[in-house]
Short mmCIF file of C-alpha atoms and ligand atoms in Angstrom, two decimals:
data_model
loop_
_atom_site.label_atom_id
_atom_site.label_comp_id
_atom_site.label_asym_id
_atom_site.label_seq_id
_atom_site.Cartn_x
_atom_site.Cartn_y
_atom_site.Cartn_z
CA UNK A 237 0.00 0.00 0.00
CA UNK A 238 1.07 3.56 -0.75
CA UNK A 239 1.00 4.58 2.92
CA UNK A 240 3.09 1.64 4.12
CA UNK A 241 6.38 2.32 5.86
CA UNK A 242 9.38 2.09 3.53
CA UNK A 243 11.28 -1.19 3.86
CA UNK A 244 14.06 -1.14 6.42
CA UNK A 245 17.53 -0.70 4.97
CA UNK A 246 19.42 -3.99 4.78
CA UNK A 247 22.00 -4.50 7.48
CA UNK A 248 23.00 -6.97 10.17
CA UNK A 249 19.96 -8.24 12.03
CA UNK A 250 20.02 -9.13 15.67
CA UNK A 251 19.23 -12.70 16.62
CA UNK A 252 15.51 -12.78 17.25
CA UNK A 253 14.01 -14.13 20.42
CA UNK A 254 15.82 -15.31 23.49
CA UNK A 255 19.58 -15.42 24.02
CA UNK A 256 21.28 -18.41 22.39
CA UNK A 257 20.54 -21.45 24.49
CA UNK A 258 23.36 -23.53 23.10
CA UNK A 259 26.60 -23.07 21.21
CA UNK A 260 29.15 -25.36 19.69
CA UNK A 261 32.60 -24.69 18.22
CA UNK A 262 34.26 -26.00 15.07
CA UNK A 263 36.96 -25.15 12.55
CA UNK A 264 34.44 -25.04 9.72
CA UNK A 265 30.67 -24.71 9.68
CA UNK A 266 28.95 -25.71 6.44
CA UNK A 267 25.45 -24.33 5.94
CA UNK A 268 23.47 -26.61 3.60
CA UNK A 269 23.62 -30.26 2.67
CA UNK A 270 23.40 -30.68 -1.11
CA UNK A 271 26.23 -31.93 -3.30
CA UNK A 272 28.33 -28.81 -2.60
CA UNK A 273 27.83 -28.68 1.16
CA UNK A 274 28.43 -32.36 1.79
CA UNK A 275 31.47 -32.42 -0.51
CA UNK A 276 33.01 -29.46 1.34
CA UNK A 277 32.29 -31.14 4.67
CA UNK A 278 33.97 -34.36 3.58
CA UNK A 279 37.05 -32.53 2.22
CA UNK A 280 37.41 -30.45 5.39
CA UNK A 281 37.02 -33.50 7.61
CA UNK A 282 39.61 -35.38 5.51
CA UNK A 283 41.95 -32.43 6.05
CA UNK A 284 41.56 -32.87 9.80
CA UNK A 285 39.25 -29.89 10.38
CA UNK A 286 36.50 -30.14 12.97
CA UNK A 287 33.48 -29.69 10.73
CA UNK A 288 29.80 -29.13 11.54
CA UNK A 289 27.05 -29.27 8.90
CA UNK A 290 23.88 -27.30 9.65
CA UNK A 291 20.88 -27.79 7.43
CA UNK A 292 17.40 -26.31 7.35
CA UNK A 293 15.52 -29.59 7.06
CA UNK A 294 16.93 -33.12 6.90
CA UNK A 295 20.36 -33.97 5.55
CA UNK A 296 18.97 -35.18 2.20
CA UNK A 297 16.20 -32.61 1.76
CA UNK A 298 17.96 -30.14 -0.57
CA UNK A 299 17.72 -29.74 -4.35
CA UNK A 300 20.41 -32.31 -5.11
CA UNK A 301 18.23 -35.33 -4.61
CA UNK A 302 15.69 -34.00 -7.14
CA UNK A 303 18.26 -33.77 -9.95
CA UNK A 304 17.32 -36.18 -12.71
CA UNK A 305 19.36 -35.77 -15.89
CA UNK A 306 22.84 -36.07 -14.50
CA UNK A 307 26.26 -34.55 -14.21
CA UNK A 308 28.18 -33.23 -17.21
CA UNK A 309 31.89 -33.97 -17.71
CA UNK A 310 34.15 -34.79 -20.65
CA UNK A 311 34.37 -38.50 -19.87
CA UNK A 312 33.45 -40.06 -23.22
CA UNK A 313 35.72 -41.14 -26.10
CA UNK A 314 36.65 -38.17 -28.31
CA UNK A 315 35.25 -35.62 -25.86
CA UNK A 316 37.55 -32.99 -24.38
CA UNK A 317 37.31 -30.28 -21.69
CA UNK A 318 37.68 -27.75 -24.53
CA UNK A 319 34.50 -28.97 -26.24
CA UNK A 320 32.68 -28.88 -22.90
CA UNK A 321 34.03 -25.35 -22.39
CA UNK A 322 32.76 -24.23 -25.80
CA UNK A 323 29.25 -25.55 -25.13
CA UNK A 324 29.23 -23.91 -21.67
CA UNK A 325 30.31 -20.55 -23.10
CA UNK A 326 27.72 -20.69 -25.87
CA UNK A 327 24.90 -21.48 -23.42
CA UNK A 328 26.10 -18.65 -21.14
CA UNK A 329 25.46 -16.18 -23.97
CA UNK A 330 28.79 -14.36 -23.75
CA UNK A 331 28.55 -13.61 -20.03
CA UNK A 332 30.52 -16.50 -18.47
CA UNK A 333 33.74 -16.00 -16.57
CA UNK A 334 36.10 -17.94 -18.84
CA UNK A 335 38.62 -18.78 -16.11
CA UNK A 336 35.85 -20.27 -13.98
CA UNK A 337 34.55 -22.30 -16.92
CA UNK A 338 38.08 -23.58 -17.61
CA UNK A 339 38.37 -24.71 -13.98
CA UNK A 340 34.97 -26.41 -14.16
CA UNK A 341 35.61 -28.40 -17.33
CA UNK A 342 39.23 -29.36 -16.67
CA UNK A 343 38.72 -30.43 -13.05
CA UNK A 344 35.31 -31.95 -13.82
CA UNK A 345 36.27 -35.47 -14.95
CA UNK A 346 38.47 -36.12 -11.89
CA UNK A 347 35.83 -34.66 -9.59
CA UNK A 348 33.27 -37.15 -10.96
CA UNK A 349 35.76 -40.00 -10.50
CA UNK A 350 36.29 -38.88 -6.88
CA UNK A 351 32.54 -38.88 -6.36
CA UNK A 352 32.44 -42.46 -7.64
CA UNK A 353 35.24 -43.37 -5.23
CA UNK A 354 33.07 -41.88 -2.46
CA UNK A 355 30.41 -44.44 -3.34
CA UNK A 356 28.11 -42.95 -6.01
CA UNK A 357 27.17 -45.59 -8.58
CA UNK A 358 26.54 -44.33 -12.11
CA UNK A 359 24.78 -46.26 -14.88
CA UNK A 360 27.13 -48.17 -17.15
CA UNK A 361 27.03 -49.26 -20.78
CA UNK A 362 27.30 -52.92 -21.84
CA UNK A 363 31.12 -52.66 -21.96
CA UNK A 364 31.27 -51.42 -18.36
CA UNK A 365 32.11 -47.80 -19.19
CA UNK A 366 29.97 -44.95 -17.80
CA UNK A 367 26.78 -44.54 -19.86
CA UNK A 368 26.51 -40.98 -21.18
CA UNK A 369 23.45 -39.15 -22.47
CA UNK A 370 22.82 -35.78 -24.12
CA UNK A 371 20.97 -32.71 -22.93
CA UNK A 372 20.28 -29.24 -24.31
CA UNK A 373 23.27 -27.26 -25.56
CA UNK A 374 25.68 -30.21 -25.53
CA UNK A 375 27.14 -31.24 -28.88
CA UNK A 376 28.16 -34.59 -27.41
CA UNK A 377 26.93 -37.30 -25.10
CA UNK A 378 28.61 -36.24 -21.84
CA UNK A 379 26.00 -36.55 -19.08
CA UNK A 380 26.61 -39.32 -16.55
CA UNK A 381 23.43 -40.55 -14.84
CA UNK A 382 22.36 -42.95 -12.11
CA UNK A 383 19.27 -45.07 -11.60
CA UNK A 384 18.18 -43.97 -15.09
CA UNK A 385 16.77 -40.59 -14.08
CA UNK A 386 17.55 -40.59 -10.34
CA UNK A 387 21.07 -39.14 -10.47
CA UNK A 388 20.62 -36.65 -7.64
CA UNK A 389 19.06 -39.23 -5.34
CA UNK A 390 22.04 -41.55 -5.82
CA UNK A 391 24.59 -38.75 -5.30
CA UNK A 392 22.76 -37.61 -2.19
CA UNK A 393 22.60 -41.19 -0.85
CA UNK A 394 26.33 -41.69 -1.36
CA UNK A 395 27.37 -38.36 0.17
CA UNK A 396 25.02 -38.64 3.16
CA UNK A 397 26.41 -42.13 3.85
CA UNK A 398 29.98 -40.84 3.59
CA UNK A 399 29.28 -37.90 5.93
CA UNK A 400 27.67 -40.26 8.46
CA UNK A 401 30.58 -42.70 8.15
CA UNK A 402 33.08 -39.89 8.68
CA UNK A 403 31.34 -38.98 11.95
CA UNK A 404 30.80 -35.37 10.91
CA UNK A 405 28.49 -33.53 13.30
CA UNK A 406 25.17 -32.61 11.68
CA UNK A 407 22.52 -30.24 13.05
CA UNK A 408 19.22 -30.73 11.20
CA UNK A 409 16.15 -28.45 11.18
CA UNK A 410 18.59 -25.55 11.68
CA UNK A 411 17.79 -22.32 9.89
CA UNK A 412 20.92 -20.14 9.66
CA UNK A 413 19.94 -16.66 10.81
CA UNK A 414 23.04 -14.52 10.46
CA UNK A 415 26.77 -14.52 10.06
CA UNK A 416 28.61 -13.91 13.31
CA UNK A 417 31.69 -11.75 12.93
CA UNK A 418 34.65 -10.86 15.13
CA UNK A 419 35.93 -7.38 15.93
CA UNK A 420 37.88 -7.28 12.64
CA UNK A 421 34.83 -8.15 10.55
CA UNK A 422 35.96 -11.73 9.89
CA UNK A 423 33.47 -14.57 9.89
CA UNK A 424 33.19 -16.17 13.32
CA UNK A 425 30.28 -18.57 12.86
CA UNK A 426 26.53 -18.51 12.33
CA UNK A 427 23.53 -18.00 14.55
CA UNK A 428 20.77 -20.57 14.09
CA UNK A 429 17.20 -21.25 14.93
CA UNK A 430 16.76 -24.97 15.45
CA UNK A 431 13.42 -26.67 15.72
CA UNK A 432 14.72 -29.95 16.95
CA UNK A 433 14.83 -32.01 20.00
CA UNK A 434 17.45 -32.61 22.63
CA UNK A 435 20.76 -30.79 22.86
CA UNK A 436 20.22 -28.52 19.87
CA UNK A 437 16.94 -26.69 20.23
CA UNK A 438 15.90 -23.07 20.04
CA UNK A 439 18.30 -20.25 19.17
CA UNK A 440 21.92 -21.31 19.08
CA UNK A 441 25.25 -20.73 17.42
CA UNK A 442 28.10 -22.58 15.80
CA UNK A 443 31.32 -20.63 16.33
CA UNK A 444 33.89 -21.20 13.59
CA UNK A 445 36.44 -19.05 11.74
CA UNK A 446 35.31 -20.50 8.41
CA UNK A 447 31.68 -20.43 7.28
CA UNK A 448 30.74 -22.10 3.99
CA UNK A 449 27.36 -21.23 2.48
CA UNK A 450 25.95 -24.06 0.39
CA UNK A 451 22.26 -23.31 0.82
CA UNK A 452 21.13 -23.86 -2.78
CA UNK A 453 18.73 -21.73 -4.79
CA UNK A 454 15.61 -19.62 -4.53
CA UNK A 455 13.08 -21.18 -6.91
CA UNK A 456 10.30 -20.86 -4.35
CA UNK A 457 10.27 -17.12 -5.06
CA UNK A 458 8.29 -18.09 -8.20
CA UNK A 459 4.81 -19.57 -8.22
CA UNK A 460 5.86 -22.66 -10.19
CA UNK A 461 9.31 -24.18 -9.85
CA UNK A 462 11.19 -27.45 -9.95
CA UNK A 463 12.81 -26.58 -6.60
CA UNK A 464 11.86 -28.16 -3.28
CA UNK A 465 10.25 -26.16 -0.48
CA UNK A 466 13.61 -25.39 1.16
CA UNK A 467 14.88 -23.35 -1.85
CA UNK A 468 13.99 -19.92 -0.50
CA UNK A 469 17.16 -17.93 -1.09
CA UNK A 470 18.07 -17.53 2.57
CA UNK A 471 21.80 -18.05 1.87
CA UNK A 472 21.90 -15.07 -0.50
CA UNK A 473 19.95 -13.01 2.05
CA UNK A 474 22.36 -13.95 4.84
CA UNK A 475 25.36 -13.06 2.67
CA UNK A 476 23.86 -9.72 1.68
CA UNK A 477 23.21 -8.81 5.31
CA UNK A 478 26.79 -9.77 6.09
CA UNK A 479 28.06 -7.33 3.44
CA UNK A 480 29.04 -9.84 0.72
CA UNK A 481 28.61 -9.00 -2.94
CA UNK A 482 26.01 -10.77 -5.05
CA UNK A 483 25.83 -10.82 -8.83
CA UNK A 484 23.81 -12.03 -11.83
CA UNK A 485 20.67 -12.55 -9.72
CA UNK A 486 18.58 -11.58 -12.73
CA UNK A 487 19.64 -14.74 -14.54
CA UNK A 488 16.99 -17.11 -13.27
CA UNK A 489 16.85 -20.15 -15.49
CA UNK A 490 13.50 -21.61 -16.47
CA UNK A 491 13.46 -25.33 -17.21
CA UNK A 492 11.56 -25.90 -20.46
CA UNK A 493 9.66 -28.98 -19.36
CA UNK A 494 7.85 -29.59 -16.12
CA UNK A 495 4.72 -31.71 -16.05
CA UNK A 496 1.82 -29.31 -16.65
CA UNK A 497 -0.68 -29.86 -13.85
CA UNK A 498 -3.17 -27.13 -14.65
CA UNK A 499 -3.31 -23.34 -14.46
CA UNK A 500 -3.43 -23.22 -10.66
CA UNK A 501 -0.49 -25.54 -9.97
CA UNK A 502 1.90 -23.91 -7.51
CA UNK A 503 5.11 -24.77 -5.70
CA UNK A 504 7.37 -27.65 -6.67
CA UNK A 505 6.31 -29.20 -9.99
CA UNK A 506 7.42 -32.60 -11.34
CA UNK A 507 10.47 -32.22 -13.58
CA UNK A 508 10.59 -33.94 -16.97
CA UNK A 509 14.34 -34.18 -17.51
CA UNK A 510 16.04 -32.78 -20.57
CA UNK A 511 17.54 -36.22 -20.93
CA UNK A 512 14.13 -37.34 -22.25
CA UNK A 513 14.73 -35.02 -25.20
CA UNK A 514 18.37 -36.10 -25.22
CA UNK A 515 17.21 -39.66 -25.89
CA UNK A 516 14.97 -38.50 -28.74
CA UNK A 517 11.59 -37.28 -27.44
CA UNK A 518 10.05 -34.41 -29.45
CA UNK A 519 8.35 -31.21 -28.39
CA UNK A 520 5.06 -30.82 -30.22
CA UNK A 521 2.10 -28.46 -30.15
CA UNK A 522 -1.54 -29.49 -29.83
CA UNK A 523 -1.62 -30.44 -33.55
CA UNK A 524 1.50 -32.60 -33.24
CA UNK A 525 3.79 -30.07 -35.02
CA UNK A 526 7.49 -29.96 -33.97
CA UNK A 527 7.83 -26.22 -33.41
CA UNK A 528 11.55 -26.23 -32.39
CA UNK A 529 12.68 -27.63 -35.74
CA UNK A 530 14.02 -24.76 -37.85
CA UNK A 531 14.32 -22.45 -34.84
CA UNK A 532 17.79 -23.67 -33.84
CA UNK A 533 20.28 -26.12 -35.34
CA UNK A 534 19.87 -28.34 -32.24
CA UNK A 535 16.03 -28.11 -32.34
CA UNK A 536 14.68 -29.55 -29.03
CA UNK A 537 18.26 -29.78 -27.75
CA UNK A 538 19.07 -26.09 -28.12
CA UNK A 539 20.28 -24.38 -24.92
CA UNK A 540 17.60 -24.27 -22.27
CA UNK A 541 16.68 -20.58 -22.53
CA UNK A 542 16.03 -20.95 -26.25
CA UNK A 543 13.79 -24.00 -25.79
CA UNK A 544 11.88 -22.41 -22.88
CA UNK A 545 11.28 -19.29 -24.98
CA UNK A 546 10.31 -21.45 -27.99
CA UNK A 547 7.65 -23.17 -25.88
CA UNK A 548 6.32 -19.88 -24.50
CA UNK A 549 6.20 -18.39 -28.01
CA UNK A 550 4.24 -21.35 -29.36
CA UNK A 551 1.87 -21.20 -26.37
CA UNK A 552 1.18 -17.54 -27.14
CA UNK A 553 0.78 -18.17 -30.89
CA UNK A 554 -1.77 -20.94 -30.30
CA UNK A 555 -3.40 -19.65 -27.12
CA UNK A 556 -2.55 -22.95 -25.43
CA UNK A 557 -1.66 -23.25 -21.75
CA UNK A 558 1.02 -25.89 -22.44
CA UNK A 559 2.83 -27.90 -25.10
CA UNK A 560 3.60 -31.63 -25.25
CA UNK A 561 6.65 -33.86 -25.04
CA UNK A 562 6.19 -36.94 -27.17
CA UNK A 563 8.25 -40.00 -26.23
CA UNK A 564 5.76 -42.68 -27.19
CA UNK A 565 8.25 -44.18 -29.67
CA UNK A 566 10.56 -45.14 -26.74
CA UNK A 567 8.20 -47.99 -25.86
CA UNK A 568 7.38 -49.28 -22.39
CA UNK A 569 10.65 -51.13 -21.81
CA UNK A 570 12.81 -48.05 -22.42
CA UNK A 571 10.59 -45.82 -20.28
CA UNK A 572 10.81 -48.32 -17.44
CA UNK A 573 14.58 -48.81 -17.71
CA UNK A 574 15.77 -45.31 -18.56
CA UNK A 575 13.20 -43.00 -16.94
CA UNK A 576 11.54 -44.88 -14.08
CA UNK A 577 11.14 -41.80 -11.85
CA UNK A 578 9.49 -39.71 -14.56
CA UNK A 579 7.30 -42.59 -15.67
CA UNK A 580 6.05 -43.13 -12.11
CA UNK A 581 5.55 -39.42 -11.53
CA UNK A 582 3.52 -38.98 -14.77
CA UNK A 583 1.43 -42.05 -14.07
CA UNK A 584 0.69 -40.85 -10.55
CA UNK A 585 -0.87 -37.78 -12.21
CA UNK A 586 -2.88 -39.84 -14.68
CA UNK A 587 -0.58 -39.43 -17.71
CA UNK A 588 1.00 -42.46 -19.37
CA UNK A 589 4.04 -41.37 -21.46
CA UNK A 590 4.09 -44.79 -23.14
CA UNK A 591 0.76 -44.14 -24.82
CA UNK A 592 0.29 -40.36 -24.79
CA UNK A 593 2.37 -37.16 -25.12
CA UNK A 594 3.23 -35.50 -21.79
CA UNK A 595 1.73 -32.02 -21.22
CA UNK A 596 4.62 -29.67 -20.36
CA UNK A 597 5.36 -26.00 -19.64
CA UNK A 598 8.42 -24.08 -18.36
CA UNK A 599 8.98 -23.34 -14.66
CA UNK A 600 11.64 -21.59 -12.57
CA UNK A 601 14.58 -23.95 -12.12
CA UNK A 602 17.98 -22.50 -11.28
CA UNK A 603 19.64 -19.33 -10.00
CA UNK A 604 22.63 -18.78 -12.27
CA UNK A 605 23.74 -15.87 -10.10
CA UNK A 606 24.29 -15.67 -6.37
CA UNK A 607 26.96 -14.75 -3.84
CA UNK A 608 30.01 -13.61 -5.79
CA UNK A 609 33.05 -15.80 -5.19
CA UNK A 610 36.51 -16.20 -6.62
CA UNK A 611 37.81 -19.50 -7.95
CA UNK A 612 38.49 -20.72 -4.41
CA UNK A 613 34.98 -19.98 -3.18
CA UNK A 614 35.97 -16.88 -1.24
CA UNK A 615 33.41 -14.07 -0.88
CA UNK A 616 34.42 -10.49 -0.06
CA UNK A 617 33.91 -11.16 3.67
CA UNK A 618 37.02 -12.78 5.15
CA UNK A 619 36.26 -16.32 6.28
CA UNK A 620 32.91 -16.49 4.44
CA UNK A 621 32.85 -18.91 1.50
CA UNK A 622 30.07 -20.01 -0.85
CA UNK A 623 29.67 -22.82 -3.35
CA UNK A 624 26.98 -24.56 -5.36
CA UNK A 625 23.80 -22.83 -6.48
CA UNK A 626 23.99 -20.12 -3.81
CA UNK A 627 27.31 -18.96 -5.27
CA UNK A 628 28.11 -17.08 -8.45
CA UNK A 629 31.48 -18.25 -9.72
CA UNK A 630 30.65 -16.97 -13.19
CA UNK A 631 30.58 -20.43 -14.81
CA UNK A 632 26.98 -20.10 -15.91
CA UNK A 633 26.92 -16.58 -17.35
CA UNK A 634 23.39 -15.71 -18.43
CA UNK A 635 22.22 -19.30 -18.81
CA UNK A 636 23.55 -22.50 -17.29
CA UNK A 637 24.42 -25.39 -19.58
CA UNK A 638 22.39 -28.48 -18.67
CA UNK A 639 23.90 -30.67 -15.94
CA UNK A 640 26.70 -28.22 -15.19
CA UNK A 641 25.15 -27.50 -11.78
CA UNK A 642 25.99 -30.75 -10.00
CA UNK A 643 29.44 -30.46 -11.55
CA UNK A 644 29.90 -26.91 -10.28
CA UNK A 645 28.88 -28.00 -6.79
CA UNK A 646 31.41 -30.80 -6.90
CA UNK A 647 34.36 -28.92 -8.42
CA UNK A 648 34.08 -25.68 -6.48
CA UNK A 649 33.36 -27.47 -3.19
C1 SIN B 956 17.23 -32.08 -16.15
O1 SIN B 956 17.35 -33.26 -15.86
O2 SIN B 956 16.65 -31.69 -17.16
C2 SIN B 956 17.79 -31.03 -15.24
C3 SIN B 956 19.24 -31.03 -15.36
C4 SIN B 956 19.80 -29.70 -15.00
O3 SIN B 956 19.14 -28.86 -14.41
O4 SIN B 956 20.93 -29.45 -15.38
#
C-alpha cells in the first residue's frame, strides 16, 4: 500500500528471540547439505578440520536429490574439456567467466571419479564404461546418470552415507539466521534457529572461523518451480546482510519442461528431464507439429533458454496453456529402464508417457547468479565462502548449460 512504511535498509539483524541457548565450536561450519555442502564437509574433515554441517531440514532434503538428468563432464571417447568449455560458453550467452569455466571443465572429470570413489554408482554401458546421455546445448553425449533418471538421489545417498561414516556432526532443522563476525569483521560462525529435540533446540550458534554457504537456490520465489520447499534464497539473504557481494541474480533459469498440472499448480512441480529429449523425445504443439525444428540447429536440444522461450512463443501463438513432449516411440521397456522416476511421476498424475504425449510447460529452475566468489569460493567477507547454487562463480553466465550445476557443486566445493 502507498502509505506503508518504507522497507528497512538492509543491514546486520540481531538474533531474534531469546539469548542463544546452546553453542558449539568447530573449525568449519557448512550451511546446507546438497552436493556442494556435503562435498566441502567431507574434504574439510579429511583435512583434519572439525566440521559441523547445519541444514534447514533433513540432511537429504535439498535440491540435489531431485536432480534427474545427470552430471556433465568430458568423460566419453573423443570428448575434451575444450569442447565442454565451448558448449558452456555458448549457453552462457557471452557472459561467463572464462577462467571459472576452464576450472569447471578441466577439473570436472576427476571430480566425478572422486565422487564415484566416495560411493556414487553411475549407470554403465554394456562394456562397463559410464553410460553418457545428451541434454540441451551439448554437442556430445557427456552426461553421466544414475538409476536412469535418479542421479541426484544416488549422489545424495552416497554423500550422506559418507558424511555419516566420517562422523561429521550434523545439526538438522537448523535455519541459519546470520553470520557472526569478530571485531575485525571476519566470519566467526553462524547463529541458528533450530526446531529440533534434545541438545540442539531453540536459538543457538556454531562458532567457527570458516563459514561455507551451500544453501542452494531460490526457486520458491516463483509460483511454479522445480525446486523443493527449502529453496527460499536464505543463503543469498544472509550473505547480503553480512556485506558480501552478489551478482547475476537476474539470470533465473526456467526449465523448459515440467509436467503441466493445470493453471493453478503452484510450488514444486514434477520435472521432466532434458535427458528425455536427449534420448529422442520431441516437443510438439496441440496439432503434433514440432515447433523447435528450424528455430535452432539443435532443435529440441538447443540451450535451455532458447527451448523455454520457444515453448512460451508457441503457447502464445496458439493460445494454449502448455505444449507436449512426445516419447511414445521409446516404448514401455525403455521408459521403465531409462526414466523410471518420470514414468512413475507422470502415471501418478494420470498421464502415461508410453501411450500419450506428456503435457509440459516451463517453470523456474535454477539461480545462475548468487553470492560472488573467486575460484576458491571466497566471498568479499574474510572467512565467508560459498559454493553450489547459492554462489556465483561466473561459470553459468546468463544461462547455465544443462547438468553443469551438479558439476559446479562438486568442483568448487
Ligand atoms: C534435467 O534433468 O533436465 C535437469 C538437469 C539440469 O538442471 O541441469
